[in-house]
Amino acid sequence: LGRAGVQKRTFLLLLAAVFFSFSPRISQSAGTVDVTDISYWSYTDYTRVVVTLSDRADYAKKRLSNPDRLYFDINGSTIKKELKTNLPIGNGMLKSVRAAQFNENTVRVVLDLEKIKDYKIVTLEGPVRIIIDVYGASARPFVSSKKRIVIDPGHGGHDPGAIGPKKLCEKDVVLDIALKLKKILSKEPDIEVFLTRDKDVFIPLVERTAIANSKKADLFVSVHANASPNREAKGIETYFLNWSDDMESMKVAARENQISLKKMKEMKNESDFLDVELASLTRDHKRDESNKLANYIQMAMVSGLADEYPRVVDLKVKWAMFYVLFGARMPSVLAEVSFISNPLEEKLLSKDKYREEIARSIASGISKYMSVTPDSQTVAKLRRALDSQE
Ligand SMILES: [Zn+2]
């Protein structure tokens, strides 16, 4: 199971309504944005800290030494002070994460650092989250020369994903395809496969890339089924992460991100953090590689299905801002394997044979991509090599 070894501590800062009657208001001018949750996921040499807010807020960040720490001052925000907001971590990278009301308008979140190599910040909306990825020095040298692939079946648990006219759930279809895909890829001697989930459980979008980053995966493939209010819509498309003005692509991303199309469009205006994300994508050649990987997978799915299912529609490779691909440090794509909202494709998706064919096709696309990608271009492999030299 992909989550093995994950230590998760969530402190839900939920308030009983009764508390308000006893709580002194900080002041009328106090901030209107609440810090509602602070969570972290801790791995061997990587930690993801997620600060959830009730609304958008500006923040300033600063790193200080003696002792080494990284803090964020969130403007116009409050945190309920009776809540426990000191999370001890002690994993070699972070000693702890603390949050407190710094002054009446500012919440300060402090990451007490132990030994880190790098950190990166991404923000998401719906709900607003500040995501801090902290990288430590590798605890032990990486010895495996196997390629690591993380397969991510979308949704799960209380999140069914899209639901077809005959009530087929996306979460069940994509889990089955992912399990089949793992089985096929695992037969290759030089490939290791991990799943973000191997049963019907809910995993937050931010945790999915965290799993891939922590595994130092070479590739990340998220598997989904498409949906549209237009029951006629059908076909297969594969996405990678990039800005898009295409309305149809934005609609797909909005649905997968579980935010409104309006919020999706607004992302462009709130682009400070996204610019950072996209700059790093370009720098690492991750975008080109993701595009290439998407093309191999898309081509393999379309040609793999064409014989048995001649009416399969090739909707090509597209791009949009999918949360599940944010912060991934390796080529990463999201495949929409058919429209569960289309009665004919829902019927196909309910069949074991069709799922098997999709899994086989994705596997063949991944194999082809790896066979044409020189090892030196594989970012994760390079990073593992660098880590083991330290
Ligand atoms: Zn989905």
GROMACS .gro file of C-alpha atoms and ligand atoms in nm:
model
  391
    1LEU     CA    1   0.000   0.000   0.000
    2GLY     CA    2   0.134   0.339  -0.104
    3ARG     CA    3   0.058   0.495   0.229
    4ALA     CA    4   0.264   0.252   0.430
    5GLY     CA    5   0.500   0.431   0.659
    6VAL     CA    6   0.309   0.754   0.634
    7GLN     CA    7   0.269   0.930   0.958
    8LYS     CA    8  -0.018   1.163   0.954
    9ARG     CA    9  -0.118   1.397   1.226
   10THR     CA   10  -0.420   1.611   1.170
   11PHE     CA   11  -0.542   1.858   1.419
   12LEU     CA   12  -0.884   1.958   1.308
   13LEU     CA   13  -0.941   2.294   1.455
   14LEU     CA   14  -1.310   2.246   1.493
   15LEU     CA   15  -1.501   2.450   1.739
   16ALA     CA   16  -1.811   2.358   1.928
   17ALA     CA   17  -2.060   2.634   1.871
   18VAL     CA   18  -2.095   2.672   2.246
   19PHE     CA   19  -1.740   2.797   2.267
   20PHE     CA   20  -1.825   3.122   2.097
   21SER     CA   21  -2.043   3.231   2.384
   22PHE     CA   22  -1.742   3.226   2.619
   23SER     CA   23  -1.474   3.335   2.379
   24PRO     CA   24  -1.348   3.691   2.403
   25ARG     CA   25  -1.335   3.831   2.051
   26ILE     CA   26  -0.983   3.946   1.978
   27SER     CA   27  -1.115   4.271   1.841
   28GLN     CA   28  -1.364   4.386   1.587
   29SER     CA   29  -1.082   4.469   1.347
   30ALA     CA   30  -0.934   4.123   1.381
   31GLY     CA   31  -0.888   3.925   1.064
   32THR     CA   32  -1.173   3.752   0.895
   33VAL     CA   33  -0.975   3.457   0.764
   34ASP     CA   34  -0.952   3.158   0.996
   35VAL     CA   35  -0.671   2.908   1.008
   36THR     CA   36  -0.889   2.598   1.017
   37ASP     CA   37  -0.647   2.308   0.998
   38ILE     CA   38  -0.279   2.225   1.007
   39SER     CA   39  -0.173   1.879   0.890
   40TYR     CA   40   0.144   1.712   0.783
   41TRP     CA   41   0.259   1.399   0.609
   42SER     CA   42   0.602   1.275   0.709
   43TYR     CA   43   0.820   1.043   0.503
   44THR     CA   44   1.184   0.935   0.514
   45ASP     CA   45   1.330   1.249   0.362
   46TYR     CA   46   1.030   1.454   0.266
   47THR     CA   47   0.755   1.627   0.461
   48ARG     CA   48   0.444   1.802   0.333
   49VAL     CA   49   0.282   2.056   0.566
   50VAL     CA   50  -0.064   2.183   0.475
   51VAL     CA   51  -0.216   2.494   0.635
   52THR     CA   52  -0.585   2.528   0.552
   53LEU     CA   53  -0.756   2.868   0.559
   54SER     CA   54  -1.122   2.969   0.544
   55ASP     CA   55  -1.047   3.215   0.263
   56ARG     CA   56  -0.770   3.369   0.058
   57ALA     CA   57  -0.508   3.566   0.251
   58ASP     CA   58  -0.175   3.727   0.178
   59TYR     CA   59   0.120   3.602   0.370
   60ALA     CA   60   0.485   3.684   0.417
   61LYS     CA   61   0.744   3.417   0.466
   62LYS     CA   62   1.086   3.435   0.619
   63ARG     CA   63   1.364   3.199   0.716
   64LEU     CA   64   1.559   3.270   1.034
   65SER     CA   65   1.860   3.103   1.188
   66ASN     CA   66   1.961   3.024   1.546
   67PRO     CA   67   1.749   2.827   1.574
   68ASP     CA   68   1.678   2.750   1.209
   69ARG     CA   69   1.313   2.813   1.135
   70LEU     CA   70   1.078   2.910   0.859
   71TYR     CA   71   0.773   3.119   0.935
   72PHE     CA   72   0.464   3.246   0.758
   73ASP     CA   73   0.273   3.553   0.871
   74ILE     CA   74  -0.080   3.525   0.741
   75ASN     CA   75  -0.238   3.869   0.707
   76GLY     CA   76  -0.584   3.936   0.842
   77SER     CA   77  -0.616   3.598   1.002
   78THR     CA   78  -0.711   3.444   1.332
   79ILE     CA   79  -0.658   3.112   1.501
   80LYS     CA   80  -0.852   2.991   1.799
   81LYS     CA   81  -0.599   3.006   2.077
   82GLU     CA   82  -0.747   2.738   2.296
   83LEU     CA   83  -0.663   2.487   2.026
   84LYS     CA   84  -0.351   2.283   2.038
   85THR     CA   85  -0.130   2.418   1.763
   86ASN     CA   86   0.210   2.280   1.845
   87LEU     CA   87   0.267   1.966   1.643
   88PRO     CA   88   0.585   1.783   1.738
   89ILE     CA   89   0.732   1.605   1.434
   90GLY     CA   90   1.098   1.517   1.501
   91ASN     CA   91   1.164   1.336   1.172
   92GLY     CA   92   1.511   1.477   1.109
   93MET     CA   93   1.380   1.758   0.885
   94LEU     CA   94   1.127   1.930   1.106
   95LYS     CA   95   1.127   1.948   1.483
   96SER     CA   96   0.776   2.083   1.498
   97VAL     CA   97   0.512   2.301   1.339
   98ARG     CA   98   0.358   2.572   1.555
   99ALA     CA   99   0.083   2.823   1.494
  100ALA     CA  100  -0.025   3.113   1.712
  101GLN     CA  101  -0.194   3.451   1.703
  102PHE     CA  102   0.110   3.675   1.654
  103ASN     CA  103  -0.080   4.001   1.675
  104GLU     CA  104  -0.444   4.082   1.641
  105ASN     CA  105  -0.436   4.063   1.262
  106THR     CA  106  -0.175   3.801   1.204
  107VAL     CA  107  -0.138   3.430   1.259
  108ARG     CA  108   0.219   3.311   1.252
  109VAL     CA  109   0.291   2.955   1.145
  110VAL     CA  110   0.642   2.843   1.234
  111LEU     CA  111   0.826   2.539   1.100
  112ASP     CA  112   1.111   2.456   1.339
  113LEU     CA  113   1.376   2.312   1.109
  114GLU     CA  114   1.620   2.042   1.193
  115LYS     CA  115   1.812   1.964   0.874
  116ILE     CA  116   1.662   2.044   0.537
  117LYS     CA  117   1.796   2.067   0.186
  118ASP     CA  118   1.520   2.256   0.016
  119TYR     CA  119   1.162   2.367   0.051
  120LYS     CA  120   0.888   2.468  -0.187
  121ILE     CA  121   0.553   2.640  -0.144
  122VAL     CA  122   0.237   2.593  -0.345
  123THR     CA  123  -0.111   2.724  -0.272
  124LEU     CA  124  -0.439   2.572  -0.374
  125GLU     CA  125  -0.796   2.686  -0.349
  126GLY     CA  126  -1.125   2.526  -0.256
  127PRO     CA  127  -1.040   2.523   0.035
  128VAL     CA  128  -0.746   2.762   0.040
  129ARG     CA  129  -0.434   2.573   0.144
  130ILE     CA  130  -0.072   2.676   0.181
  131ILE     CA  131   0.134   2.369   0.104
  132ILE     CA  132   0.495   2.361   0.220
  133ASP     CA  133   0.707   2.077   0.082
  134VAL     CA  134   1.024   2.026   0.284
  135TYR     CA  135   1.307   1.812   0.152
  136GLY     CA  136   1.570   1.659   0.376
  137ALA     CA  137   1.896   1.494   0.296
  138SER     CA  138   1.847   1.129   0.214
  139ALA     CA  139   1.872   0.918   0.525
  140ARG     CA  140   2.027   0.629   0.336
  141PRO     CA  141   2.167   0.598  -0.013
  142PHE     CA  142   1.928   0.485  -0.276
  143VAL     CA  143   2.042   0.152  -0.417
  144SER     CA  144   1.765   0.038  -0.648
  145SER     CA  145   1.810   0.102  -1.016
  146LYS     CA  146   1.447   0.023  -1.082
  147LYS     CA  147   1.216   0.283  -1.228
  148ARG     CA  148   0.947   0.383  -0.985
  149ILE     CA  149   0.597   0.450  -1.106
  150VAL     CA  150   0.320   0.582  -0.885
  151ILE     CA  151  -0.030   0.507  -1.014
  152ASP     CA  152  -0.306   0.720  -0.866
  153PRO     CA  153  -0.663   0.594  -0.896
  154GLY     CA  154  -0.875   0.909  -0.855
  155HIS     CA  155  -1.128   0.973  -0.578
  156GLY     CA  156  -1.230   0.700  -0.328
  157GLY     CA  157  -1.414   0.664   0.001
  158HIS     CA  158  -1.674   0.936   0.047
  159ASP     CA  159  -1.574   1.089  -0.288
  160PRO     CA  160  -1.728   0.872  -0.564
  161GLY     CA  161  -1.600   1.094  -0.847
  162ALA     CA  162  -1.831   1.116  -1.148
  163ILE     CA  163  -2.137   0.888  -1.150
  164GLY     CA  164  -2.280   0.740  -1.468
  165PRO     CA  165  -2.648   0.728  -1.572
  166LYS     CA  166  -2.658   0.364  -1.450
  167LYS     CA  167  -2.487   0.471  -1.124
  168LEU     CA  168  -2.144   0.333  -1.207
  169CYS     CA  169  -1.892   0.519  -0.988
  170GLU     CA  170  -1.568   0.662  -1.124
  171LYS     CA  171  -1.383   0.570  -0.801
  172ASP     CA  172  -1.456   0.197  -0.851
  173VAL     CA  173  -1.369   0.190  -1.222
  174VAL     CA  174  -1.037   0.372  -1.184
  175LEU     CA  175  -0.933   0.164  -0.882
  176ASP     CA  176  -0.986  -0.155  -1.082
  177ILE     CA  177  -0.794  -0.015  -1.381
  178ALA     CA  178  -0.510   0.094  -1.150
  179LEU     CA  179  -0.489  -0.249  -0.986
  180LYS     CA  180  -0.479  -0.414  -1.329
  181LEU     CA  181  -0.217  -0.165  -1.444
  182LYS     CA  182  -0.003  -0.240  -1.140
  183LYS     CA  183  -0.026  -0.611  -1.209
  184ILE     CA  184   0.084  -0.565  -1.571
  185LEU     CA  185   0.370  -0.324  -1.498
  186SER     CA  186   0.498  -0.528  -1.203
  187LYS     CA  187   0.587  -0.809  -1.445
  188GLU     CA  188   0.865  -0.585  -1.583
  189PRO     CA  189   1.180  -0.666  -1.387
  190ASP     CA  190   1.308  -0.308  -1.384
  191ILE     CA  191   0.988  -0.138  -1.270
  192GLU     CA  192   0.853  -0.082  -0.921
  193VAL     CA  193   0.489   0.021  -0.895
  194PHE     CA  194   0.316   0.196  -0.607
  195LEU     CA  195  -0.050   0.289  -0.577
  196THR     CA  196  -0.172   0.594  -0.387
  197ARG     CA  197  -0.465   0.376  -0.283
  198ASP     CA  198  -0.541   0.007  -0.334
  199LYS     CA  199  -0.885   0.008  -0.179
  200ASP     CA  200  -1.191   0.225  -0.146
  201VAL     CA  201  -1.048   0.498   0.076
  202PHE     CA  202  -1.045   0.874   0.046
  203ILE     CA  203  -0.707   1.040  -0.001
  204PRO     CA  204  -0.681   1.419  -0.029
  205LEU     CA  205  -0.543   1.546  -0.361
  206VAL     CA  206  -0.247   1.706  -0.181
  207GLU     CA  207  -0.148   1.374  -0.031
  208ARG     CA  208  -0.133   1.199  -0.368
  209THR     CA  209   0.161   1.394  -0.509
  210ALA     CA  210   0.316   1.388  -0.162
  211ILE     CA  211   0.323   1.008  -0.190
  212ALA     CA  212   0.488   1.027  -0.534
  213ASN     CA  213   0.746   1.280  -0.413
  214SER     CA  214   0.825   1.076  -0.105
  215LYS     CA  215   0.878   0.766  -0.320
  216LYS     CA  216   1.106   0.967  -0.550
  217ALA     CA  217   0.897   0.830  -0.830
  218ASP     CA  218   1.011   0.857  -1.190
  219LEU     CA  219   0.656   0.890  -1.317
  220PHE     CA  220   0.315   0.976  -1.174
  221VAL     CA  221  -0.002   0.868  -1.355
  222SER     CA  222  -0.343   0.966  -1.222
  223VAL     CA  223  -0.633   0.764  -1.364
  224HIS     CA  224  -0.982   0.915  -1.398
  225ALA     CA  225  -1.306   0.877  -1.590
  226ASN     CA  226  -1.452   1.180  -1.760
  227ALA     CA  227  -1.799   1.333  -1.726
  228SER     CA  228  -2.003   1.600  -1.896
  229PRO     CA  229  -2.357   1.735  -1.865
  230ASN     CA  230  -2.373   1.659  -2.238
  231ARG     CA  231  -2.455   1.287  -2.244
  232GLU     CA  232  -2.322   1.265  -2.600
  233ALA     CA  233  -1.969   1.361  -2.495
  234LYS     CA  234  -1.732   1.066  -2.533
  235GLY     CA  235  -1.373   0.974  -2.591
  236ILE     CA  236  -1.032   0.953  -2.430
  237GLU     CA  237  -0.798   1.236  -2.337
  238THR     CA  238  -0.477   1.272  -2.139
  239TYR     CA  239  -0.369   1.584  -1.954
  240PHE     CA  240  -0.053   1.740  -1.822
  241LEU     CA  241  -0.018   2.042  -1.594
  242ASN     CA  242  -0.012   2.383  -1.761
  243TRP     CA  243  -0.211   2.704  -1.798
  244SER     CA  244  -0.511   2.668  -2.021
  245ASP     CA  245  -0.767   2.906  -2.165
  246ASP     CA  246  -0.958   2.622  -2.324
  247MET     CA  247  -1.303   2.617  -2.168
  248GLU     CA  248  -1.356   2.240  -2.199
  249SER     CA  249  -1.018   2.163  -2.038
  250MET     CA  250  -1.089   2.409  -1.758
  251LYS     CA  251  -1.425   2.242  -1.696
  252VAL     CA  252  -1.260   1.902  -1.663
  253ALA     CA  253  -0.998   2.040  -1.423
  254ALA     CA  254  -1.261   2.226  -1.218
  255ARG     CA  255  -1.459   1.905  -1.174
  256GLU     CA  256  -1.152   1.702  -1.077
  257ASN     CA  257  -1.034   1.980  -0.844
  258GLN     CA  258  -1.381   2.002  -0.694
  259ILE     CA  259  -1.393   2.377  -0.738
  260SER     CA  260  -1.624   2.594  -0.947
  261LEU     CA  261  -1.542   2.694  -1.303
  262LYS     CA  262  -1.545   3.052  -1.174
  263LYS     CA  263  -1.270   2.970  -0.922
  264MET     CA  264  -1.083   2.789  -1.195
  265LYS     CA  265  -1.086   3.101  -1.414
  266GLU     CA  266  -0.985   3.321  -1.122
  267MET     CA  267  -0.671   3.116  -1.068
  268LYS     CA  268  -0.509   3.310  -1.346
  269ASN     CA  269  -0.545   3.634  -1.152
  270GLU     CA  270  -0.417   3.477  -0.833
  271SER     CA  271  -0.111   3.351  -1.001
  272ASP     CA  272   0.176   3.442  -0.766
  273PHE     CA  273   0.223   3.093  -0.640
  274LEU     CA  274   0.124   2.928  -0.962
  275ASP     CA  275   0.399   3.120  -1.140
  276VAL     CA  276   0.649   2.969  -0.901
  277GLU     CA  277   0.508   2.625  -0.970
  278LEU     CA  278   0.517   2.673  -1.346
  279ALA     CA  279   0.867   2.822  -1.340
  280SER     CA  280   0.993   2.513  -1.163
  281LEU     CA  281   0.807   2.293  -1.410
  282THR     CA  282   0.989   2.455  -1.698
  283ARG     CA  283   1.325   2.456  -1.524
  284ASP     CA  284   1.313   2.086  -1.453
  285HIS     CA  285   1.191   2.002  -1.805
  286LYS     CA  286   0.903   1.839  -1.626
  287ARG     CA  287   0.650   2.003  -1.852
  288ASP     CA  288   0.810   1.876  -2.173
  289GLU     CA  289   0.852   1.531  -2.026
  290SER     CA  290   0.494   1.528  -1.897
  291ASN     CA  291   0.372   1.631  -2.242
  292LYS     CA  292   0.573   1.350  -2.396
  293LEU     CA  293   0.449   1.094  -2.145
  294ALA     CA  294   0.089   1.212  -2.202
  295ASN     CA  295   0.133   1.163  -2.577
  296TYR     CA  296   0.266   0.809  -2.542
  297ILE     CA  297  -0.016   0.711  -2.307
  298GLN     CA  298  -0.284   0.878  -2.520
  299MET     CA  299  -0.156   0.717  -2.842
  300ALA     CA  300  -0.134   0.377  -2.676
  301MET     CA  301  -0.489   0.398  -2.541
  302VAL     CA  302  -0.637   0.508  -2.872
  303SER     CA  303  -0.453   0.249  -3.081
  304GLY     CA  304  -0.488  -0.025  -2.819
  305LEU     CA  305  -0.866   0.012  -2.810
  306ALA     CA  306  -0.917   0.078  -3.181
  307ASP     CA  307  -0.934  -0.288  -3.293
  308GLU     CA  308  -1.200  -0.402  -3.050
  309TYR     CA  309  -1.372  -0.070  -3.010
  310PRO     CA  310  -1.355   0.110  -3.347
  311ARG     CA  311  -1.576   0.394  -3.230
  312VAL     CA  312  -1.330   0.514  -2.967
  313VAL     CA  313  -1.278   0.890  -3.000
  314ASP     CA  314  -0.931   1.042  -2.972
  315LEU     CA  315  -0.969   1.371  -2.783
  316LYS     CA  316  -0.590   1.413  -2.786
  317VAL     CA  317  -0.348   1.542  -2.527
  318LYS     CA  318  -0.459   1.855  -2.341
  319TRP     CA  319  -0.342   2.061  -2.047
  320ALA     CA  320  -0.499   2.234  -1.750
  321MET     CA  321  -0.436   2.315  -1.385
  322PHE     CA  322  -0.508   1.990  -1.203
  323TYR     CA  323  -0.445   2.007  -0.829
  324VAL     CA  324  -0.346   1.643  -0.816
  325LEU     CA  325  -0.046   1.721  -1.039
  326PHE     CA  326   0.071   2.023  -0.835
  327GLY     CA  327   0.410   2.000  -0.673
  328ALA     CA  328   0.496   1.669  -0.839
  329ARG     CA  329   0.871   1.643  -0.891
  330MET     CA  330   0.850   1.400  -1.180
  331PRO     CA  331   0.676   1.380  -1.518
  332SER     CA  332   0.311   1.348  -1.428
  333VAL     CA  333  -0.010   1.310  -1.623
  334LEU     CA  334  -0.381   1.257  -1.570
  335ALA     CA  335  -0.568   1.018  -1.800
  336GLU     CA  336  -0.944   1.052  -1.857
  337VAL     CA  337  -1.004   0.702  -1.985
  338SER     CA  338  -1.362   0.744  -2.119
  339PHE     CA  339  -1.684   0.931  -2.032
  340ILE     CA  340  -1.873   0.762  -1.752
  341SER     CA  341  -2.156   1.011  -1.822
  342ASN     CA  342  -2.203   0.868  -2.173
  343PRO     CA  343  -2.440   0.567  -2.159
  344LEU     CA  344  -2.237   0.365  -2.411
  345GLU     CA  345  -1.901   0.437  -2.251
  346GLU     CA  346  -2.043   0.375  -1.904
  347LYS     CA  347  -2.142   0.031  -2.027
  348LEU     CA  348  -1.792  -0.028  -2.163
  349LEU     CA  349  -1.633   0.095  -1.839
  350SER     CA  350  -1.843  -0.155  -1.645
  351LYS     CA  351  -1.682  -0.443  -1.839
  352ASP     CA  352  -1.372  -0.620  -1.715
  353LYS     CA  353  -1.240  -0.666  -2.068
  354TYR     CA  354  -1.252  -0.295  -2.149
  355ARG     CA  355  -1.080  -0.204  -1.822
  356GLU     CA  356  -0.813  -0.465  -1.889
  357GLU     CA  357  -0.754  -0.320  -2.237
  358ILE     CA  358  -0.721   0.031  -2.096
  359ALA     CA  359  -0.475  -0.089  -1.832
  360ARG     CA  360  -0.272  -0.276  -2.094
  361SER     CA  361  -0.269   0.032  -2.318
  362ILE     CA  362  -0.155   0.268  -2.042
  363ALA     CA  363   0.118   0.019  -1.948
  364SER     CA  364   0.235   0.004  -2.307
  365GLY     CA  365   0.240   0.385  -2.330
  366ILE     CA  366   0.450   0.404  -2.013
  367SER     CA  367   0.691   0.139  -2.146
  368LYS     CA  368   0.730   0.321  -2.475
  369TYR     CA  369   0.795   0.649  -2.300
  370MET     CA  370   1.060   0.489  -2.081
  371SER     CA  371   1.226   0.318  -2.375
  372VAL     CA  372   1.279   0.649  -2.558
  373THR     CA  373   1.381   0.848  -2.250
  374PRO     CA  374   1.751   0.827  -2.173
  375ASP     CA  375   1.819   0.759  -1.808
  376SER     CA  376   2.005   1.087  -1.773
  377GLN     CA  377   1.683   1.272  -1.847
  378THR     CA  378   1.493   1.100  -1.575
  379VAL     CA  379   1.477   1.370  -1.314
  380ALA     CA  380   1.395   1.149  -1.018
  381LYS     CA  381   1.674   0.908  -1.095
  382LEU     CA  382   1.920   1.193  -1.117
  383ARG     CA  383   1.799   1.327  -0.787
  384ARG     CA  384   1.836   0.990  -0.620
  385ALA     CA  385   2.190   0.963  -0.751
  386LEU     CA  386   2.274   1.308  -0.613
  387ASP     CA  387   2.119   1.222  -0.280
  388SER     CA  388   2.321   0.907  -0.242
  389GLN     CA  389   2.645   1.095  -0.300
  390GLU     CA  390   2.598   1.303   0.011
  391ZN      ZN  391  -1.188   1.206  -1.151
   0.00000   0.00000   0.00000
